[in-house]
């Protein structure tokens, strides 16, 4: 099998002195309500070898779970419009500088918690501390993707939440396909492990290191699956 990397990414990476190869698996454009088991059986299973790890983008699991918030169902209020004007913009993806994501935060967390988070975030900026808003409102808000049509126009119509029960999903995938895996929220600024198969003998830190350069890419690559294989040592 020939390993292929996305443009600007490396195939090989070293973690704790061991070299691993990463293969970017291109898929079709995954839509809402598809079956993630069928996707993995179709694209990853034919390439899998014993000992491999499959890295899965959280976005396709969430889409398969129908974890979406449609734009036309969010009625953006005055508070969300006001607070979004003061939010920082990130090149890594949609943030609460979008009134729609801020409105989701208000509806999910409540007005008081969002106001408190915004106040502390403002104080944090003055002190040089970033990320306080997301620390307070939590992962459901920080992990919301979508409402952004630059790369894929359809993503302008809805937001994509983080997957439900990611650890259980990973165990289900391994049980049904035999492939140990992890579900990640990754961009070019950082990586977060949302869930992984309980059999994987790695820490979250080691799993993050395997994909610390975001080999799936950040644009229109359509490679939400990354197959990771340990490079055999040469005697």
PDB file of C-alpha atoms in Angstrom:
ATOM      1  CA  UNK A   1       0.000   0.000   0.000  1.00  0.00           C
ATOM      2  CA  UNK A   2       1.286   3.457  -0.914  1.00  0.00           C
ATOM      3  CA  UNK A   3       0.795   6.006   1.816  1.00  0.00           C
ATOM      4  CA  UNK A   4      -0.444   9.402   0.640  1.00  0.00           C
ATOM      5  CA  UNK A   5      -0.344  12.702   2.492  1.00  0.00           C
ATOM      6  CA  UNK A   6      -2.334  15.843   1.894  1.00  0.00           C
ATOM      7  CA  UNK A   7      -0.520  18.771   0.350  1.00  0.00           C
ATOM      8  CA  UNK A   8       1.791  20.428   2.857  1.00  0.00           C
ATOM      9  CA  UNK A   9       1.593  17.477   5.273  1.00  0.00           C
ATOM     10  CA  UNK A  10       4.113  14.729   5.982  1.00  0.00           C
ATOM     11  CA  UNK A  11       3.432  11.014   5.769  1.00  0.00           C
ATOM     12  CA  UNK A  12       5.785  10.115   8.625  1.00  0.00           C
ATOM     13  CA  UNK A  13       5.824  11.392  12.195  1.00  0.00           C
ATOM     14  CA  UNK A  14       7.814  10.394  15.268  1.00  0.00           C
ATOM     15  CA  UNK A  15       6.238   9.846  18.677  1.00  0.00           C
ATOM     16  CA  UNK A  16       8.375   8.737  21.637  1.00  0.00           C
ATOM     17  CA  UNK A  17      11.153   7.707  19.264  1.00  0.00           C
ATOM     18  CA  UNK A  18       8.862   5.535  17.109  1.00  0.00           C
ATOM     19  CA  UNK A  19       8.033   6.401  13.506  1.00  0.00           C
ATOM     20  CA  UNK A  20       4.450   6.155  12.279  1.00  0.00           C
ATOM     21  CA  UNK A  21       3.064   6.547   8.777  1.00  0.00           C
ATOM     22  CA  UNK A  22      -0.234   8.350   8.119  1.00  0.00           C
ATOM     23  CA  UNK A  23      -2.384   7.707   5.060  1.00  0.00           C
ATOM     24  CA  UNK A  24      -5.041  10.289   4.189  1.00  0.00           C
ATOM     25  CA  UNK A  25      -8.145   8.411   2.993  1.00  0.00           C
ATOM     26  CA  UNK A  26     -10.287  10.386   0.598  1.00  0.00           C
ATOM     27  CA  UNK A  27     -14.045   9.800   0.797  1.00  0.00           C
ATOM     28  CA  UNK A  28     -17.113  11.148  -0.910  1.00  0.00           C
ATOM     29  CA  UNK A  29     -18.772  14.242   0.576  1.00  0.00           C
ATOM     30  CA  UNK A  30     -20.445  12.827   3.675  1.00  0.00           C
ATOM     31  CA  UNK A  31     -23.999  13.988   4.224  1.00  0.00           C
ATOM     32  CA  UNK A  32     -26.358  14.162   7.171  1.00  0.00           C
ATOM     33  CA  UNK A  33     -27.663  10.794   8.345  1.00  0.00           C
ATOM     34  CA  UNK A  34     -25.180   8.484   6.619  1.00  0.00           C
ATOM     35  CA  UNK A  35     -23.979   5.308   8.351  1.00  0.00           C
ATOM     36  CA  UNK A  36     -20.477   5.731   9.790  1.00  0.00           C
ATOM     37  CA  UNK A  37     -19.980   1.973   9.995  1.00  0.00           C
ATOM     38  CA  UNK A  38     -20.614   1.647   6.261  1.00  0.00           C
ATOM     39  CA  UNK A  39     -18.246   4.541   5.558  1.00  0.00           C
ATOM     40  CA  UNK A  40     -15.451   2.846   7.498  1.00  0.00           C
ATOM     41  CA  UNK A  41     -16.180  -0.544   5.962  1.00  0.00           C
ATOM     42  CA  UNK A  42     -16.045   1.000   2.499  1.00  0.00           C
ATOM     43  CA  UNK A  43     -13.000   3.244   2.803  1.00  0.00           C
ATOM     44  CA  UNK A  44     -10.821   2.057   5.701  1.00  0.00           C
ATOM     45  CA  UNK A  45     -11.387  -1.669   6.121  1.00  0.00           C
ATOM     46  CA  UNK A  46      -9.810  -2.678   2.757  1.00  0.00           C
ATOM     47  CA  UNK A  47      -6.588  -0.880   3.808  1.00  0.00           C
ATOM     48  CA  UNK A  48      -6.468  -1.921   7.441  1.00  0.00           C
ATOM     49  CA  UNK A  49      -3.747  -4.144   8.880  1.00  0.00           C
ATOM     50  CA  UNK A  50      -3.482  -5.504  12.407  1.00  0.00           C
ATOM     51  CA  UNK A  51      -1.922  -2.836  14.626  1.00  0.00           C
ATOM     52  CA  UNK A  52      -3.209   0.152  12.631  1.00  0.00           C
ATOM     53  CA  UNK A  53      -5.174   2.997  14.225  1.00  0.00           C
ATOM     54  CA  UNK A  54      -7.896   4.895  12.412  1.00  0.00           C
ATOM     55  CA  UNK A  55      -8.252   8.587  13.122  1.00  0.00           C
ATOM     56  CA  UNK A  56     -11.749   9.894  12.366  1.00  0.00           C
ATOM     57  CA  UNK A  57     -12.833  13.505  12.052  1.00  0.00           C
ATOM     58  CA  UNK A  58     -15.522  14.381  14.582  1.00  0.00           C
ATOM     59  CA  UNK A  59     -17.450  16.150  11.833  1.00  0.00           C
ATOM     60  CA  UNK A  60     -18.429  13.032   9.882  1.00  0.00           C
ATOM     61  CA  UNK A  61     -19.490  11.157  13.027  1.00  0.00           C
ATOM     62  CA  UNK A  62     -21.645  14.108  14.056  1.00  0.00           C
ATOM     63  CA  UNK A  63     -23.167  14.344  10.581  1.00  0.00           C
ATOM     64  CA  UNK A  64     -23.990  10.644  10.646  1.00  0.00           C
ATOM     65  CA  UNK A  65     -25.609  11.133  14.059  1.00  0.00           C
ATOM     66  CA  UNK A  66     -27.623  14.081  12.676  1.00  0.00           C
ATOM     67  CA  UNK A  67     -26.036  16.342  15.270  1.00  0.00           C
ATOM     68  CA  UNK A  68     -26.756  19.519  13.334  1.00  0.00           C
ATOM     69  CA  UNK A  69     -28.320  22.882  14.118  1.00  0.00           C
ATOM     70  CA  UNK A  70     -29.970  24.486  11.124  1.00  0.00           C
ATOM     71  CA  UNK A  71     -29.349  28.163  10.569  1.00  0.00           C
ATOM     72  CA  UNK A  72     -32.982  28.992   9.817  1.00  0.00           C
ATOM     73  CA  UNK A  73     -34.021  27.454  13.154  1.00  0.00           C
ATOM     74  CA  UNK A  74     -31.798  29.815  15.148  1.00  0.00           C
ATOM     75  CA  UNK A  75     -33.438  33.170  15.815  1.00  0.00           C
ATOM     76  CA  UNK A  76     -30.452  35.411  16.484  1.00  0.00           C
ATOM     77  CA  UNK A  77     -31.272  37.820  19.290  1.00  0.00           C
ATOM     78  CA  UNK A  78     -29.894  41.197  20.254  1.00  0.00           C
ATOM     79  CA  UNK A  79     -27.599  39.711  22.922  1.00  0.00           C
ATOM     80  CA  UNK A  80     -25.926  37.305  20.487  1.00  0.00           C
ATOM     81  CA  UNK A  81     -25.460  40.029  17.871  1.00  0.00           C
ATOM     82  CA  UNK A  82     -23.997  42.380  20.462  1.00  0.00           C
ATOM     83  CA  UNK A  83     -21.591  39.915  22.079  1.00  0.00           C
ATOM     84  CA  UNK A  84     -20.391  38.470  18.765  1.00  0.00           C
ATOM     85  CA  UNK A  85     -19.051  41.903  17.803  1.00  0.00           C
ATOM     86  CA  UNK A  86     -16.474  41.689  20.591  1.00  0.00           C
ATOM     87  CA  UNK A  87     -15.426  38.068  20.068  1.00  0.00           C
ATOM     88  CA  UNK A  88     -12.023  37.227  18.655  1.00  0.00           C
ATOM     89  CA  UNK A  89     -11.779  35.762  15.163  1.00  0.00           C
ATOM     90  CA  UNK A  90      -9.897  32.515  14.592  1.00  0.00           C
ATOM     91  CA  UNK A  91      -8.548  31.274  11.279  1.00  0.00           C
ATOM     92  CA  UNK A  92      -9.068  27.705  12.540  1.00  0.00           C
ATOM     93  CA  UNK A  93     -12.825  27.752  12.035  1.00  0.00           C
ATOM     94  CA  UNK A  94     -16.123  29.282  13.026  1.00  0.00           C
ATOM     95  CA  UNK A  95     -16.125  31.096  16.351  1.00  0.00           C
ATOM     96  CA  UNK A  96     -18.534  33.052  18.483  1.00  0.00           C
ATOM     97  CA  UNK A  97     -17.742  36.098  16.355  1.00  0.00           C
ATOM     98  CA  UNK A  98     -20.513  34.482  14.281  1.00  0.00           C
ATOM     99  CA  UNK A  99     -23.884  35.634  15.670  1.00  0.00           C
ATOM    100  CA  UNK A 100     -25.253  32.157  14.914  1.00  0.00           C
ATOM    101  CA  UNK A 101     -22.690  30.373  17.037  1.00  0.00           C
ATOM    102  CA  UNK A 102     -23.142  32.948  19.784  1.00  0.00           C
ATOM    103  CA  UNK A 103     -26.909  32.391  19.632  1.00  0.00           C
ATOM    104  CA  UNK A 104     -26.316  28.654  19.989  1.00  0.00           C
ATOM    105  CA  UNK A 105     -24.231  29.417  23.079  1.00  0.00           C
ATOM    106  CA  UNK A 106     -27.055  31.508  24.536  1.00  0.00           C
ATOM    107  CA  UNK A 107     -29.649  28.796  23.890  1.00  0.00           C
ATOM    108  CA  UNK A 108     -27.437  25.950  25.105  1.00  0.00           C
ATOM    109  CA  UNK A 109     -25.938  27.611  28.192  1.00  0.00           C
ATOM    110  CA  UNK A 110     -28.401  30.354  29.069  1.00  0.00           C
ATOM    111  CA  UNK A 111     -28.037  34.135  28.980  1.00  0.00           C
ATOM    112  CA  UNK A 112     -26.508  34.509  32.435  1.00  0.00           C
ATOM    113  CA  UNK A 113     -23.708  31.989  31.854  1.00  0.00           C
ATOM    114  CA  UNK A 114     -22.877  33.475  28.449  1.00  0.00           C
ATOM    115  CA  UNK A 115     -22.788  37.008  29.870  1.00  0.00           C
ATOM    116  CA  UNK A 116     -20.531  35.820  32.693  1.00  0.00           C
ATOM    117  CA  UNK A 117     -18.257  34.065  30.197  1.00  0.00           C
ATOM    118  CA  UNK A 118     -18.101  37.167  28.000  1.00  0.00           C
ATOM    119  CA  UNK A 119     -17.255  39.367  30.993  1.00  0.00           C
ATOM    120  CA  UNK A 120     -14.447  37.110  32.172  1.00  0.00           C
ATOM    121  CA  UNK A 121     -13.182  36.725  28.609  1.00  0.00           C
ATOM    122  CA  UNK A 122     -12.957  40.510  28.312  1.00  0.00           C
ATOM    123  CA  UNK A 123     -11.007  40.724  31.560  1.00  0.00           C
ATOM    124  CA  UNK A 124      -8.825  37.854  30.378  1.00  0.00           C
ATOM    125  CA  UNK A 125      -7.937  39.718  27.183  1.00  0.00           C
ATOM    126  CA  UNK A 126      -6.701  42.655  29.248  1.00  0.00           C
ATOM    127  CA  UNK A 127      -4.509  40.241  31.224  1.00  0.00           C
ATOM    128  CA  UNK A 128      -3.273  38.414  28.142  1.00  0.00           C
ATOM    129  CA  UNK A 129      -5.268  35.242  28.788  1.00  0.00           C
ATOM    130  CA  UNK A 130      -7.149  33.685  25.877  1.00  0.00           C
ATOM    131  CA  UNK A 131      -9.867  31.054  25.644  1.00  0.00           C
ATOM    132  CA  UNK A 132     -11.725  31.864  28.868  1.00  0.00           C
ATOM    133  CA  UNK A 133     -15.069  32.190  27.107  1.00  0.00           C
ATOM    134  CA  UNK A 134     -14.893  28.648  25.735  1.00  0.00           C
ATOM    135  CA  UNK A 135     -13.598  27.239  29.009  1.00  0.00           C
ATOM    136  CA  UNK A 136     -16.718  28.538  30.726  1.00  0.00           C
ATOM    137  CA  UNK A 137     -19.381  27.721  28.132  1.00  0.00           C
ATOM    138  CA  UNK A 138     -17.895  24.278  27.491  1.00  0.00           C
ATOM    139  CA  UNK A 139     -17.157  21.829  24.730  1.00  0.00           C
ATOM    140  CA  UNK A 140     -20.609  21.810  23.133  1.00  0.00           C
ATOM    141  CA  UNK A 141     -20.118  25.456  22.192  1.00  0.00           C
ATOM    142  CA  UNK A 142     -16.391  25.424  21.480  1.00  0.00           C
ATOM    143  CA  UNK A 143     -16.783  22.327  19.284  1.00  0.00           C
ATOM    144  CA  UNK A 144     -19.635  23.665  17.157  1.00  0.00           C
ATOM    145  CA  UNK A 145     -18.569  23.805  13.512  1.00  0.00           C
ATOM    146  CA  UNK A 146     -20.325  24.950  10.355  1.00  0.00           C
ATOM    147  CA  UNK A 147     -22.272  28.157   9.611  1.00  0.00           C
ATOM    148  CA  UNK A 148     -19.431  28.755   7.157  1.00  0.00           C
ATOM    149  CA  UNK A 149     -19.784  28.409   3.397  1.00  0.00           C
ATOM    150  CA  UNK A 150     -16.332  29.337   2.113  1.00  0.00           C
ATOM    151  CA  UNK A 151     -15.134  25.781   1.445  1.00  0.00           C
ATOM    152  CA  UNK A 152     -18.457  23.937   1.100  1.00  0.00           C
ATOM    153  CA  UNK A 153     -21.532  26.121   0.453  1.00  0.00           C
ATOM    154  CA  UNK A 154     -23.902  23.648   2.132  1.00  0.00           C
ATOM    155  CA  UNK A 155     -22.100  24.157   5.465  1.00  0.00           C
ATOM    156  CA  UNK A 156     -23.407  27.705   5.511  1.00  0.00           C
ATOM    157  CA  UNK A 157     -26.872  26.297   6.198  1.00  0.00           C
ATOM    158  CA  UNK A 158     -26.177  24.554   9.493  1.00  0.00           C
ATOM    159  CA  UNK A 159     -23.834  24.121  12.414  1.00  0.00           C
ATOM    160  CA  UNK A 160     -22.306  20.742  13.274  1.00  0.00           C
ATOM    161  CA  UNK A 161     -22.182  19.790  16.942  1.00  0.00           C
ATOM    162  CA  UNK A 162     -19.632  17.501  18.558  1.00  0.00           C
ATOM    163  CA  UNK A 163     -20.514  13.791  18.363  1.00  0.00           C
ATOM    164  CA  UNK A 164     -22.562  12.143  21.066  1.00  0.00           C
ATOM    165  CA  UNK A 165     -20.862   9.394  23.127  1.00  0.00           C
ATOM    166  CA  UNK A 166     -17.573   9.356  21.159  1.00  0.00           C
ATOM    167  CA  UNK A 167     -15.920   6.682  23.331  1.00  0.00           C
ATOM    168  CA  UNK A 168     -18.852   4.320  22.827  1.00  0.00           C
ATOM    169  CA  UNK A 169     -18.838   5.038  19.095  1.00  0.00           C
ATOM    170  CA  UNK A 170     -15.163   4.081  18.894  1.00  0.00           C
ATOM    171  CA  UNK A 171     -15.782   0.839  20.772  1.00  0.00           C
ATOM    172  CA  UNK A 172     -18.729   0.082  18.479  1.00  0.00           C
ATOM    173  CA  UNK A 173     -16.588   0.680  15.402  1.00  0.00           C
ATOM    174  CA  UNK A 174     -13.898  -1.672  16.691  1.00  0.00           C
ATOM    175  CA  UNK A 175     -16.471  -4.292  17.637  1.00  0.00           C
ATOM    176  CA  UNK A 176     -18.166  -4.181  14.215  1.00  0.00           C
ATOM    177  CA  UNK A 177     -15.143  -3.657  11.937  1.00  0.00           C
ATOM    178  CA  UNK A 178     -12.159  -4.795  14.024  1.00  0.00           C
ATOM    179  CA  UNK A 179     -10.469  -1.381  13.633  1.00  0.00           C
ATOM    180  CA  UNK A 180      -9.358   0.478  16.779  1.00  0.00           C
ATOM    181  CA  UNK A 181      -9.916   4.181  16.318  1.00  0.00           C
ATOM    182  CA  UNK A 182     -10.098   7.652  17.774  1.00  0.00           C
ATOM    183  CA  UNK A 183     -12.436  10.560  17.078  1.00  0.00           C
ATOM    184  CA  UNK A 184     -10.692  13.911  16.992  1.00  0.00           C
ATOM    185  CA  UNK A 185     -11.455  17.591  16.743  1.00  0.00           C
ATOM    186  CA  UNK A 186      -8.396  18.853  14.911  1.00  0.00           C
ATOM    187  CA  UNK A 187      -7.361  21.995  13.098  1.00  0.00           C
ATOM    188  CA  UNK A 188      -4.081  23.657  12.258  1.00  0.00           C
ATOM    189  CA  UNK A 189      -3.979  25.283  15.707  1.00  0.00           C
ATOM    190  CA  UNK A 190      -4.527  22.223  17.869  1.00  0.00           C
ATOM    191  CA  UNK A 191      -5.896  18.720  18.374  1.00  0.00           C
ATOM    192  CA  UNK A 192      -8.399  17.379  20.880  1.00  0.00           C
ATOM    193  CA  UNK A 193      -9.160  13.687  21.388  1.00  0.00           C
ATOM    194  CA  UNK A 194     -12.915  13.377  21.884  1.00  0.00           C
ATOM    195  CA  UNK A 195     -12.966   9.604  22.210  1.00  0.00           C
ATOM    196  CA  UNK A 196     -10.999   6.458  21.425  1.00  0.00           C
ATOM    197  CA  UNK A 197     -11.324   2.690  21.535  1.00  0.00           C
ATOM    198  CA  UNK A 198     -10.839   1.403  25.054  1.00  0.00           C
ATOM    199  CA  UNK A 199      -8.296  -1.163  23.805  1.00  0.00           C
ATOM    200  CA  UNK A 200      -5.796   1.407  22.504  1.00  0.00           C
ATOM    201  CA  UNK A 201      -2.610   1.278  24.600  1.00  0.00           C
ATOM    202  CA  UNK A 202      -1.893   4.989  24.199  1.00  0.00           C
ATOM    203  CA  UNK A 203      -2.432   8.064  26.350  1.00  0.00           C
ATOM    204  CA  UNK A 204      -4.436  10.974  24.981  1.00  0.00           C
ATOM    205  CA  UNK A 205      -1.159  12.877  24.730  1.00  0.00           C
ATOM    206  CA  UNK A 206       0.395  10.171  22.552  1.00  0.00           C
ATOM    207  CA  UNK A 207      -2.698  10.029  20.355  1.00  0.00           C
ATOM    208  CA  UNK A 208      -2.594  13.805  19.925  1.00  0.00           C
ATOM    209  CA  UNK A 209       1.076  13.579  18.972  1.00  0.00           C
ATOM    210  CA  UNK A 210       0.285  11.097  16.189  1.00  0.00           C
ATOM    211  CA  UNK A 211      -1.761  13.794  14.434  1.00  0.00           C
ATOM    212  CA  UNK A 212      -0.320  16.970  15.929  1.00  0.00           C
ATOM    213  CA  UNK A 213       0.171  18.498  12.443  1.00  0.00           C
ATOM    214  CA  UNK A 214      -3.475  17.831  11.465  1.00  0.00           C
ATOM    215  CA  UNK A 215      -2.760  15.448   8.534  1.00  0.00           C
ATOM    216  CA  UNK A 216      -6.437  15.543   7.466  1.00  0.00           C
ATOM    217  CA  UNK A 217      -6.001  19.162   6.415  1.00  0.00           C
ATOM    218  CA  UNK A 218      -8.103  22.246   6.970  1.00  0.00           C
ATOM    219  CA  UNK A 219      -9.754  22.934   3.618  1.00  0.00           C
ATOM    220  CA  UNK A 220     -11.484  20.898   0.877  1.00  0.00           C
ATOM    221  CA  UNK A 221      -9.308  17.753   1.077  1.00  0.00           C
ATOM    222  CA  UNK A 222     -12.246  15.462   1.980  1.00  0.00           C
ATOM    223  CA  UNK A 223      -9.922  13.120   3.881  1.00  0.00           C
ATOM    224  CA  UNK A 224     -11.741  12.718   7.213  1.00  0.00           C
ATOM    225  CA  UNK A 225     -10.116   9.311   7.802  1.00  0.00           C
ATOM    226  CA  UNK A 226      -6.408   8.951   8.556  1.00  0.00           C
ATOM    227  CA  UNK A 227      -4.938   5.464   8.772  1.00  0.00           C
ATOM    228  CA  UNK A 228      -1.944   5.354  11.129  1.00  0.00           C
ATOM    229  CA  UNK A 229       0.592   2.526  10.938  1.00  0.00           C
ATOM    230  CA  UNK A 230       3.729   1.925  12.955  1.00  0.00           C
ATOM    231  CA  UNK A 231       6.802   1.728  10.739  1.00  0.00           C
ATOM    232  CA  UNK A 232       8.488  -1.641  11.304  1.00  0.00           C
ATOM    233  CA  UNK A 233      11.885  -1.310  12.935  1.00  0.00           C
ATOM    234  CA  UNK A 234      14.886  -2.374  10.904  1.00  0.00           C
ATOM    235  CA  UNK A 235      16.952  -5.049  12.601  1.00  0.00           C
TER     236      UNK A 235
END
